[in-house]
C-alpha atoms as a PDB file:
ATOM      1  CA  UNK A   1      98.673  95.347 121.693  1.00  0.00           C
ATOM      2  CA  UNK A   2     100.474  95.419 118.717  1.00  0.00           C
ATOM      3  CA  UNK A   3     102.166  98.573 117.993  1.00  0.00           C
ATOM      4  CA  UNK A   4     103.742  99.497 114.125  1.00  0.00           C
ATOM      5  CA  UNK A   5     105.855 101.635 112.821  1.00  0.00           C
ATOM      6  CA  UNK A   6     105.424 103.220 109.238  1.00  0.00           C
ATOM      7  CA  UNK A   7     108.112 104.730 107.094  1.00  0.00           C
ATOM      8  CA  UNK A   8     107.923 106.694 104.080  1.00  0.00           C
ATOM      9  CA  UNK A   9     110.289 106.574 101.192  1.00  0.00           C
ATOM     10  CA  UNK A  10     111.213 109.699  99.473  1.00  0.00           C
ATOM     11  CA  UNK A  11     115.196 109.019  98.135  1.00  0.00           C
ATOM     12  CA  UNK A  12     117.585 111.381  99.917  1.00  0.00           C
ATOM     13  CA  UNK A  13     114.489 113.077 101.717  1.00  0.00           C
ATOM     14  CA  UNK A  14     114.871 109.657 104.165  1.00  0.00           C
ATOM     15  CA  UNK A  15     117.799 111.348 105.959  1.00  0.00           C
ATOM     16  CA  UNK A  16     114.856 113.153 107.843  1.00  0.00           C
ATOM     17  CA  UNK A  17     113.758 109.549 108.990  1.00  0.00           C
ATOM     18  CA  UNK A  18     117.136 108.573 109.721  1.00  0.00           C
ATOM     19  CA  UNK A  19     117.265 111.264 112.504  1.00  0.00           C
ATOM     20  CA  UNK A  20     113.878 109.941 113.907  1.00  0.00           C
ATOM     21  CA  UNK A  21     115.074 106.270 113.528  1.00  0.00           C
ATOM     22  CA  UNK A  22     118.215 107.105 115.540  1.00  0.00           C
ATOM     23  CA  UNK A  23     116.029 108.596 118.255  1.00  0.00           C
ATOM     24  CA  UNK A  24     114.129 105.600 118.830  1.00  0.00           C
ATOM     25  CA  UNK A  25     117.572 103.782 119.146  1.00  0.00           C
ATOM     26  CA  UNK A  26     118.963 106.372 121.590  1.00  0.00           C
ATOM     27  CA  UNK A  27     115.763 106.075 123.688  1.00  0.00           C
ATOM     28  CA  UNK A  28     115.603 102.093 123.128  1.00  0.00           C
ATOM     29  CA  UNK A  29     112.320 101.924 121.528  1.00  0.00           C
ATOM     30  CA  UNK A  30     111.464  99.124 119.460  1.00  0.00           C
ATOM     31  CA  UNK A  31     107.973  98.351 117.588  1.00  0.00           C
ATOM     32  CA  UNK A  32     106.571  95.016 117.489  1.00  0.00           C
ATOM     33  CA  UNK A  33     106.012  95.479 113.485  1.00  0.00           C
ATOM     34  CA  UNK A  34     108.363  97.878 110.897  1.00  0.00           C
ATOM     35  CA  UNK A  35     106.981  98.437 107.476  1.00  0.00           C
ATOM     36  CA  UNK A  36     109.098 100.698 105.218  1.00  0.00           C
ATOM     37  CA  UNK A  37     108.947 102.059 101.204  1.00  0.00           C
ATOM     38  CA  UNK A  38     112.172 102.597  99.114  1.00  0.00           C
ATOM     39  CA  UNK A  39     114.409 104.722 101.019  1.00  0.00           C
ATOM     40  CA  UNK A  40     112.091 103.799 104.267  1.00  0.00           C
ATOM     41  CA  UNK A  41     112.703 100.363 103.895  1.00  0.00           C
ATOM     42  CA  UNK A  42     116.497 100.442 103.593  1.00  0.00           C
ATOM     43  CA  UNK A  43     116.709 102.539 106.677  1.00  0.00           C
ATOM     44  CA  UNK A  44     114.359 100.549 108.571  1.00  0.00           C
ATOM     45  CA  UNK A  45     116.667  97.692 107.893  1.00  0.00           C
ATOM     46  CA  UNK A  46     119.328  99.483 109.692  1.00  0.00           C
ATOM     47  CA  UNK A  47     117.279 100.103 112.789  1.00  0.00           C
ATOM     48  CA  UNK A  48     116.250  96.724 112.694  1.00  0.00           C
ATOM     49  CA  UNK A  49     119.755  95.718 113.032  1.00  0.00           C
ATOM     50  CA  UNK A  50     119.932  98.404 115.643  1.00  0.00           C
ATOM     51  CA  UNK A  51     122.880 100.001 114.106  1.00  0.00           C
ATOM     52  CA  UNK A  52     122.758 103.409 115.349  1.00  0.00           C
ATOM     53  CA  UNK A  53     124.523 106.171 113.166  1.00  0.00           C
ATOM     54  CA  UNK A  54     124.755 103.778 110.173  1.00  0.00           C
ATOM     55  CA  UNK A  55     121.923 105.249 107.993  1.00  0.00           C
ATOM     56  CA  UNK A  56     123.421 108.735 108.675  1.00  0.00           C
ATOM     57  CA  UNK A  57     127.025 107.392 108.014  1.00  0.00           C
ATOM     58  CA  UNK A  58     126.007 106.088 104.581  1.00  0.00           C
ATOM     59  CA  UNK A  59     124.604 109.259 103.030  1.00  0.00           C
ATOM     60  CA  UNK A  60     127.033 111.341 104.137  1.00  0.00           C
ATOM     61  CA  UNK A  61     129.923 109.205 103.489  1.00  0.00           C
ATOM     62  CA  UNK A  62     128.685 107.963  99.783  1.00  0.00           C
ATOM     63  CA  UNK A  63     126.449 110.281  98.426  1.00  0.00           C
ATOM     64  CA  UNK A  64     129.472 111.920  96.462  1.00  0.00           C
ATOM     65  CA  UNK A  65     131.082 108.549  95.438  1.00  0.00           C
ATOM     66  CA  UNK A  66     130.365 107.989  91.845  1.00  0.00           C
ATOM     67  CA  UNK A  67     128.669 104.692  92.127  1.00  0.00           C
ATOM     68  CA  UNK A  68     125.845 105.982  94.461  1.00  0.00           C
ATOM     69  CA  UNK A  69     123.655 108.402  92.448  1.00  0.00           C
ATOM     70  CA  UNK A  70     124.290 109.846  88.988  1.00  0.00           C
ATOM     71  CA  UNK A  71     125.907 109.448  85.470  1.00  0.00           C
ATOM     72  CA  UNK A  72     128.240 106.223  86.569  1.00  0.00           C
ATOM     73  CA  UNK A  73     125.267 104.141  87.838  1.00  0.00           C
ATOM     74  CA  UNK A  74     123.515 105.435  84.524  1.00  0.00           C
ATOM     75  CA  UNK A  75     125.972 104.687  82.385  1.00  0.00           C
ATOM     76  CA  UNK A  76     126.768 101.084  83.690  1.00  0.00           C
ATOM     77  CA  UNK A  77     123.088  99.928  85.154  1.00  0.00           C
ATOM     78  CA  UNK A  78     120.612 102.263  83.510  1.00  0.00           C
ATOM     79  CA  UNK A  79     119.863 103.480  86.713  1.00  0.00           C
ATOM     80  CA  UNK A  80     119.966 107.067  88.901  1.00  0.00           C
ATOM     81  CA  UNK A  81     120.930 105.218  91.978  1.00  0.00           C
ATOM     82  CA  UNK A  82     123.474 102.711  92.300  1.00  0.00           C
ATOM     83  CA  UNK A  83     121.377  99.985  93.931  1.00  0.00           C
ATOM     84  CA  UNK A  84     124.405  97.352  93.501  1.00  0.00           C
ATOM     85  CA  UNK A  85     126.380  99.763  95.299  1.00  0.00           C
ATOM     86  CA  UNK A  86     124.144 100.728  97.950  1.00  0.00           C
ATOM     87  CA  UNK A  87     122.765  97.494  98.907  1.00  0.00           C
ATOM     88  CA  UNK A  88     125.942  94.861  98.112  1.00  0.00           C
ATOM     89  CA  UNK A  89     129.201  96.784  98.290  1.00  0.00           C
ATOM     90  CA  UNK A  90     128.600  99.348 100.839  1.00  0.00           C
ATOM     91  CA  UNK A  91     126.653  96.605 103.732  1.00  0.00           C
ATOM     92  CA  UNK A  92     129.251  94.133 102.718  1.00  0.00           C
ATOM     93  CA  UNK A  93     132.160  95.770 102.701  1.00  0.00           C
ATOM     94  CA  UNK A  94     132.598  99.542 103.280  1.00  0.00           C
ATOM     95  CA  UNK A  95     130.084 100.034 106.350  1.00  0.00           C
ATOM     96  CA  UNK A  96     129.130  96.353 107.216  1.00  0.00           C
ATOM     97  CA  UNK A  97     125.599  95.489 107.864  1.00  0.00           C
ATOM     98  CA  UNK A  98     124.631  93.132 111.002  1.00  0.00           C
ATOM     99  CA  UNK A  99     122.777  90.796 109.015  1.00  0.00           C
ATOM    100  CA  UNK A 100     122.705  88.179 112.279  1.00  0.00           C
ATOM    101  CA  UNK A 101     121.001  90.964 114.443  1.00  0.00           C
ATOM    102  CA  UNK A 102     118.587  92.005 111.407  1.00  0.00           C
ATOM    103  CA  UNK A 103     117.527  88.318 111.398  1.00  0.00           C
ATOM    104  CA  UNK A 104     117.682  87.595 115.119  1.00  0.00           C
ATOM    105  CA  UNK A 105     115.450  90.700 115.758  1.00  0.00           C
ATOM    106  CA  UNK A 106     111.775  89.663 116.787  1.00  0.00           C
ATOM    107  CA  UNK A 107     110.301  92.578 115.103  1.00  0.00           C
ATOM    108  CA  UNK A 108     108.037  91.939 111.932  1.00  0.00           C
ATOM    109  CA  UNK A 109     109.855  93.483 108.806  1.00  0.00           C
ATOM    110  CA  UNK A 110     107.990  94.289 105.610  1.00  0.00           C
ATOM    111  CA  UNK A 111     109.153  96.093 102.816  1.00  0.00           C
ATOM    112  CA  UNK A 112     107.128  97.602 100.024  1.00  0.00           C
ATOM    113  CA  UNK A 113     107.417  96.913  96.196  1.00  0.00           C
ATOM    114  CA  UNK A 114     105.259  97.641  93.260  1.00  0.00           C
ATOM    115  CA  UNK A 115     104.794  94.410  90.843  1.00  0.00           C
ATOM    116  CA  UNK A 116     105.874  95.841  87.072  1.00  0.00           C
ATOM    117  CA  UNK A 117     102.959  93.825  85.300  1.00  0.00           C
ATOM    118  CA  UNK A 118     100.144  94.537  87.810  1.00  0.00           C
ATOM    119  CA  UNK A 119     100.643  98.076  89.315  1.00  0.00           C
ATOM    120  CA  UNK A 120      99.676  96.657  92.405  1.00  0.00           C
ATOM    121  CA  UNK A 121     101.493  96.932  95.663  1.00  0.00           C
ATOM    122  CA  UNK A 122     103.540  93.763  97.229  1.00  0.00           C
ATOM    123  CA  UNK A 123     104.345  93.147 100.268  1.00  0.00           C
ATOM    124  CA  UNK A 124     107.418  91.202 101.347  1.00  0.00           C
ATOM    125  CA  UNK A 125     108.144  89.875 104.935  1.00  0.00           C
ATOM    126  CA  UNK A 126     111.630  89.478 106.736  1.00  0.00           C
ATOM    127  CA  UNK A 127     111.871  85.869 105.588  1.00  0.00           C
ATOM    128  CA  UNK A 128     112.296  86.949 101.961  1.00  0.00           C
ATOM    129  CA  UNK A 129     115.458  88.381 103.023  1.00  0.00           C
ATOM    130  CA  UNK A 130     117.647  85.956 103.108  1.00  0.00           C
ATOM    131  CA  UNK A 131     121.126  85.867 104.135  1.00  0.00           C
ATOM    132  CA  UNK A 132     122.728  89.219 102.538  1.00  0.00           C
ATOM    133  CA  UNK A 133     120.433  88.991  99.865  1.00  0.00           C
ATOM    134  CA  UNK A 134     119.010  92.722  99.940  1.00  0.00           C
ATOM    135  CA  UNK A 135     117.119  92.173  96.260  1.00  0.00           C
ATOM    136  CA  UNK A 136     113.697  93.117  97.886  1.00  0.00           C
ATOM    137  CA  UNK A 137     115.097  96.062  98.948  1.00  0.00           C
ATOM    138  CA  UNK A 138     116.488  97.128  95.953  1.00  0.00           C
ATOM    139  CA  UNK A 139     113.077  96.321  94.135  1.00  0.00           C
ATOM    140  CA  UNK A 140     111.522  98.664  96.895  1.00  0.00           C
ATOM    141  CA  UNK A 141     113.903 101.765  95.622  1.00  0.00           C
ATOM    142  CA  UNK A 142     113.477 100.909  91.796  1.00  0.00           C
ATOM    143  CA  UNK A 143     112.082 104.514  90.793  1.00  0.00           C
ATOM    144  CA  UNK A 144     109.947 103.873  87.815  1.00  0.00           C
ATOM    145  CA  UNK A 145     111.533 105.868  84.690  1.00  0.00           C
ATOM    146  CA  UNK A 146     114.748 106.345  86.372  1.00  0.00           C
ATOM    147  CA  UNK A 147     115.325 102.769  87.295  1.00  0.00           C
ATOM    148  CA  UNK A 148     114.874  99.500  85.326  1.00  0.00           C
ATOM    149  CA  UNK A 149     112.693  96.876  87.120  1.00  0.00           C
ATOM    150  CA  UNK A 150     114.320  94.364  89.850  1.00  0.00           C
ATOM    151  CA  UNK A 151     113.729  91.128  89.221  1.00  0.00           C
ATOM    152  CA  UNK A 152     112.952  88.570  92.360  1.00  0.00           C
ATOM    153  CA  UNK A 153     111.707  85.197  92.315  1.00  0.00           C
ATOM    154  CA  UNK A 154     110.266  85.329  88.590  1.00  0.00           C
ATOM    155  CA  UNK A 155     108.624  88.772  88.598  1.00  0.00           C
ATOM    156  CA  UNK A 156     109.657  92.378  88.240  1.00  0.00           C
ATOM    157  CA  UNK A 157     109.020  94.930  90.444  1.00  0.00           C
ATOM    158  CA  UNK A 158     109.364  98.843  91.007  1.00  0.00           C
ATOM    159  CA  UNK A 159     109.448 101.147  94.209  1.00  0.00           C
ATOM    160  CA  UNK A 160     106.960 100.360  96.372  1.00  0.00           C
ATOM    161  CA  UNK A 161     106.242 104.098  96.612  1.00  0.00           C
ATOM    162  CA  UNK A 162     104.535 103.854  93.230  1.00  0.00           C
ATOM    163  CA  UNK A 163     101.341 101.708  94.627  1.00  0.00           C
ATOM    164  CA  UNK A 164     101.448 102.591  98.447  1.00  0.00           C
ATOM    165  CA  UNK A 165     103.492 105.312  99.561  1.00  0.00           C
ATOM    166  CA  UNK A 166     102.227 105.424 103.080  1.00  0.00           C
ATOM    167  CA  UNK A 167     101.472 101.686 103.759  1.00  0.00           C
ATOM    168  CA  UNK A 168      99.514 102.937 106.959  1.00  0.00           C
ATOM    169  CA  UNK A 169      96.205 100.565 105.919  1.00  0.00           C
ATOM    170  CA  UNK A 170      98.683  97.617 105.035  1.00  0.00           C
ATOM    171  CA  UNK A 171     100.140  98.333 109.182  1.00  0.00           C
ATOM    172  CA  UNK A 172      96.372  98.038 110.428  1.00  0.00           C
ATOM    173  CA  UNK A 173      95.524  94.909 108.202  1.00  0.00           C
ATOM    174  CA  UNK A 174      98.752  93.065 109.864  1.00  0.00           C
ATOM    175  CA  UNK A 175      97.213  93.492 113.168  1.00  0.00           C
ATOM    176  CA  UNK A 176      98.715  96.755 114.336  1.00  0.00           C
ATOM    177  CA  UNK A 177      96.437  98.687 117.235  1.00  0.00           C
ATOM    178  CA  UNK A 178      98.866 102.329 117.267  1.00  0.00           C
ATOM    179  CA  UNK A 179     101.178 103.522 115.096  1.00  0.00           C
ATOM    180  CA  UNK A 180     104.127 105.769 114.676  1.00  0.00           C
ATOM    181  CA  UNK A 181     104.347 107.421 111.186  1.00  0.00           C
ATOM    182  CA  UNK A 182     107.266 109.493 109.864  1.00  0.00           C
ATOM    183  CA  UNK A 183     106.767 111.279 106.928  1.00  0.00           C
ATOM    184  CA  UNK A 184     109.113 112.949 104.845  1.00  0.00           C
ATOM    185  CA  UNK A 185     106.826 115.406 103.506  1.00  0.00           C
ATOM    186  CA  UNK A 186     105.380 118.454 105.523  1.00  0.00           C
ATOM    187  CA  UNK A 187     102.622 118.873 107.529  1.00  0.00           C
ATOM    188  CA  UNK A 188      99.756 120.107 105.438  1.00  0.00           C
ATOM    189  CA  UNK A 189     101.255 118.512 102.297  1.00  0.00           C
ATOM    190  CA  UNK A 190      99.123 117.272  99.184  1.00  0.00           C
ATOM    191  CA  UNK A 191     100.276 115.218  96.271  1.00  0.00           C
ATOM    192  CA  UNK A 192      98.966 116.431  93.068  1.00  0.00           C
ATOM    193  CA  UNK A 193      99.091 114.587  89.557  1.00  0.00           C
ATOM    194  CA  UNK A 194     102.486 113.502  88.538  1.00  0.00           C
ATOM    195  CA  UNK A 195     103.828 116.321  86.192  1.00  0.00           C
ATOM    196  CA  UNK A 196     105.863 114.168  84.254  1.00  0.00           C
ATOM    197  CA  UNK A 197     103.041 112.026  82.752  1.00  0.00           C
ATOM    198  CA  UNK A 198     104.269 112.094  78.832  1.00  0.00           C
ATOM    199  CA  UNK A 199     107.954 110.999  79.739  1.00  0.00           C
ATOM    200  CA  UNK A 200     106.585 108.072  82.352  1.00  0.00           C
ATOM    201  CA  UNK A 201     104.301 107.072  79.397  1.00  0.00           C
ATOM    202  CA  UNK A 202     106.669 106.553  76.995  1.00  0.00           C
ATOM    203  CA  UNK A 203     109.175 104.897  79.517  1.00  0.00           C
ATOM    204  CA  UNK A 204     106.917 102.625  80.943  1.00  0.00           C
ATOM    205  CA  UNK A 205     105.061 101.470  77.589  1.00  0.00           C
ATOM    206  CA  UNK A 206     105.966  98.305  78.051  1.00  0.00           C
ATOM    207  CA  UNK A 207     104.013  98.039  81.612  1.00  0.00           C
ATOM    208  CA  UNK A 208     100.688  99.674  81.118  1.00  0.00           C
ATOM    209  CA  UNK A 209      99.074  98.545  84.629  1.00  0.00           C
ATOM    210  CA  UNK A 210     102.461 100.555  86.257  1.00  0.00           C
ATOM    211  CA  UNK A 211     101.043 103.734  83.896  1.00  0.00           C
ATOM    212  CA  UNK A 212      97.915 103.599  85.629  1.00  0.00           C
ATOM    213  CA  UNK A 213      99.229 103.410  89.193  1.00  0.00           C
ATOM    214  CA  UNK A 214     101.142 106.432  88.481  1.00  0.00           C
ATOM    215  CA  UNK A 215      98.273 108.468  87.611  1.00  0.00           C
ATOM    216  CA  UNK A 216      96.457 107.433  90.419  1.00  0.00           C
ATOM    217  CA  UNK A 217      99.292 107.665  92.567  1.00  0.00           C
ATOM    218  CA  UNK A 218      98.230 111.268  94.168  1.00  0.00           C
ATOM    219  CA  UNK A 219      94.706 109.991  95.321  1.00  0.00           C
ATOM    220  CA  UNK A 220      96.118 106.915  97.078  1.00  0.00           C
ATOM    221  CA  UNK A 221      98.860 109.236  98.449  1.00  0.00           C
ATOM    222  CA  UNK A 222      95.976 111.787  99.855  1.00  0.00           C
ATOM    223  CA  UNK A 223      93.605 109.143 101.184  1.00  0.00           C
ATOM    224  CA  UNK A 224      96.582 107.646 103.090  1.00  0.00           C
ATOM    225  CA  UNK A 225      97.459 110.777 104.746  1.00  0.00           C
ATOM    226  CA  UNK A 226      93.886 111.476 105.508  1.00  0.00           C
ATOM    227  CA  UNK A 227      94.196 108.300 107.300  1.00  0.00           C
ATOM    228  CA  UNK A 228      97.094 109.215 109.232  1.00  0.00           C
ATOM    229  CA  UNK A 229      95.781 112.365 110.646  1.00  0.00           C
ATOM    230  CA  UNK A 230      92.654 110.568 111.615  1.00  0.00           C
ATOM    231  CA  UNK A 231      94.260 107.761 113.590  1.00  0.00           C
ATOM    232  CA  UNK A 232      96.375 110.593 115.294  1.00  0.00           C
ATOM    233  CA  UNK A 233      93.097 112.422 115.822  1.00  0.00           C
ATOM    234  CA  UNK A 234      91.625 108.884 117.541  1.00  0.00           C
ATOM    235  CA  UNK A 235      94.839 108.822 119.831  1.00  0.00           C
ATOM    236  CA  UNK A 236      95.955 105.627 117.441  1.00  0.00           C
ATOM    237  CA  UNK A 237      98.945 106.985 116.296  1.00  0.00           C
ATOM    238  CA  UNK A 238     101.635 109.753 116.169  1.00  0.00           C
ATOM    239  CA  UNK A 239     102.647 110.890 112.824  1.00  0.00           C
ATOM    240  CA  UNK A 240     106.032 112.945 112.776  1.00  0.00           C
ATOM    241  CA  UNK A 241     106.395 114.842 109.513  1.00  0.00           C
ATOM    242  CA  UNK A 242     108.888 118.011 109.001  1.00  0.00           C
ATOM    243  CA  UNK A 243     107.423 121.655 109.709  1.00  0.00           C
ATOM    244  CA  UNK A 244     108.114 122.847 106.256  1.00  0.00           C
ATOM    245  CA  UNK A 245     109.345 121.695 102.971  1.00  0.00           C
ATOM    246  CA  UNK A 246     112.775 119.890 103.287  1.00  0.00           C
ATOM    247  CA  UNK A 247     115.666 121.659 101.545  1.00  0.00           C
ATOM    248  CA  UNK A 248     116.553 118.649  99.437  1.00  0.00           C
ATOM    249  CA  UNK A 249     114.903 116.744  96.771  1.00  0.00           C
ATOM    250  CA  UNK A 250     114.817 112.932  96.330  1.00  0.00           C
ATOM    251  CA  UNK A 251     117.941 113.207  94.226  1.00  0.00           C
ATOM    252  CA  UNK A 252     119.782 115.741  96.333  1.00  0.00           C
ATOM    253  CA  UNK A 253     123.784 115.439  97.392  1.00  0.00           C
ATOM    254  CA  UNK A 254     124.222 118.431  99.424  1.00  0.00           C
ATOM    255  CA  UNK A 255     125.807 117.278 102.402  1.00  0.00           C
ATOM    256  CA  UNK A 256     124.863 120.188 104.520  1.00  0.00           C
ATOM    257  CA  UNK A 257     121.464 119.842 103.679  1.00  0.00           C
ATOM    258  CA  UNK A 258     121.190 116.291 104.290  1.00  0.00           C
ATOM    259  CA  UNK A 259     122.877 116.840 107.559  1.00  0.00           C
ATOM    260  CA  UNK A 260     120.152 119.486 108.128  1.00  0.00           C
ATOM    261  CA  UNK A 261     117.208 117.484 107.451  1.00  0.00           C
ATOM    262  CA  UNK A 262     118.876 114.683 109.715  1.00  0.00           C
ATOM    263  CA  UNK A 263     118.978 117.058 112.651  1.00  0.00           C
ATOM    264  CA  UNK A 264     115.225 118.319 111.583  1.00  0.00           C
ATOM    265  CA  UNK A 265     114.326 114.312 111.981  1.00  0.00           C
ATOM    266  CA  UNK A 266     115.596 114.583 115.536  1.00  0.00           C
ATOM    267  CA  UNK A 267     114.110 117.066 116.477  1.00  0.00           C
ATOM    268  CA  UNK A 268     110.832 116.702 115.353  1.00  0.00           C
ATOM    269  CA  UNK A 269     110.846 113.307 116.845  1.00  0.00           C
ATOM    270  CA  UNK A 270     112.192 114.167 120.583  1.00  0.00           C
ATOM    271  CA  UNK A 271     109.110 116.704 120.302  1.00  0.00           C
ATOM    272  CA  UNK A 272     106.406 113.927 120.170  1.00  0.00           C
ATOM    273  CA  UNK A 273     108.895 111.355 122.222  1.00  0.00           C
ATOM    274  CA  UNK A 274     106.782 111.483 125.133  1.00  0.00           C
ATOM    275  CA  UNK A 275     103.726 110.809 123.071  1.00  0.00           C
ATOM    276  CA  UNK A 276     105.447 107.952 121.367  1.00  0.00           C
ATOM    277  CA  UNK A 277     106.442 106.450 125.066  1.00  0.00           C
ATOM    278  CA  UNK A 278     103.037 106.332 125.778  1.00  0.00           C
ATOM    279  CA  UNK A 279     102.095 104.671 122.931  1.00  0.00           C
ATOM    280  CA  UNK A 280     104.585 101.737 122.975  1.00  0.00           C
END
């Protein structure tokens, strides 16, 4: 039997996921397979390296650093998030990432990105993260319209959430029999069509297939949600999700609200901890 962990993205909402991951590390719960999208991939990397508390420290300690989010990265990188700061400077200089432990861990680790030319999801395994090069994680977090595409191996990529926000189907295709799924939207949430179509149509005119992907995103997202809850009903999955909408959006920087979301993630994970332990 192969047990997988699926991590949705959501920008700063991802600190909810960090709370759940820290509980897993507290309880020494490991998975055969981990697949993450955007912030889910970044936080999942710290779980693979078994660095309990690192995701929380990074978000709380650096969210108000001008290089993390906001005007400075917009002016210097044309990106709302400072991806070089988050994925190079912080892990290599400020809050060291354990690259050796990451590469030595036996779990499969998959990062979801979206190909800018085709608009299709692409799935990169751990072998694509060589040494300290987190380009793949940057690509998975490159929000369309808010961040330029990230180049990797001769192609350009955007945030994996555009094409596959909750990669449950991919986890099943990769051989997982049972899943733990961490969502950053509340139970009962249904995604609506993107509200900023006029804006992203202009911003992505060089990438027409990305426009199509964003137009259809809500349909894929809701289909993935349906699959999550069907698997849960069948006893093949445990879904961890907030009871209510989290009090921050993907660009939120209020540290009190971020802490609240972190502890919500811990609490919600502990509620189903026995189910998870039985599953793994």
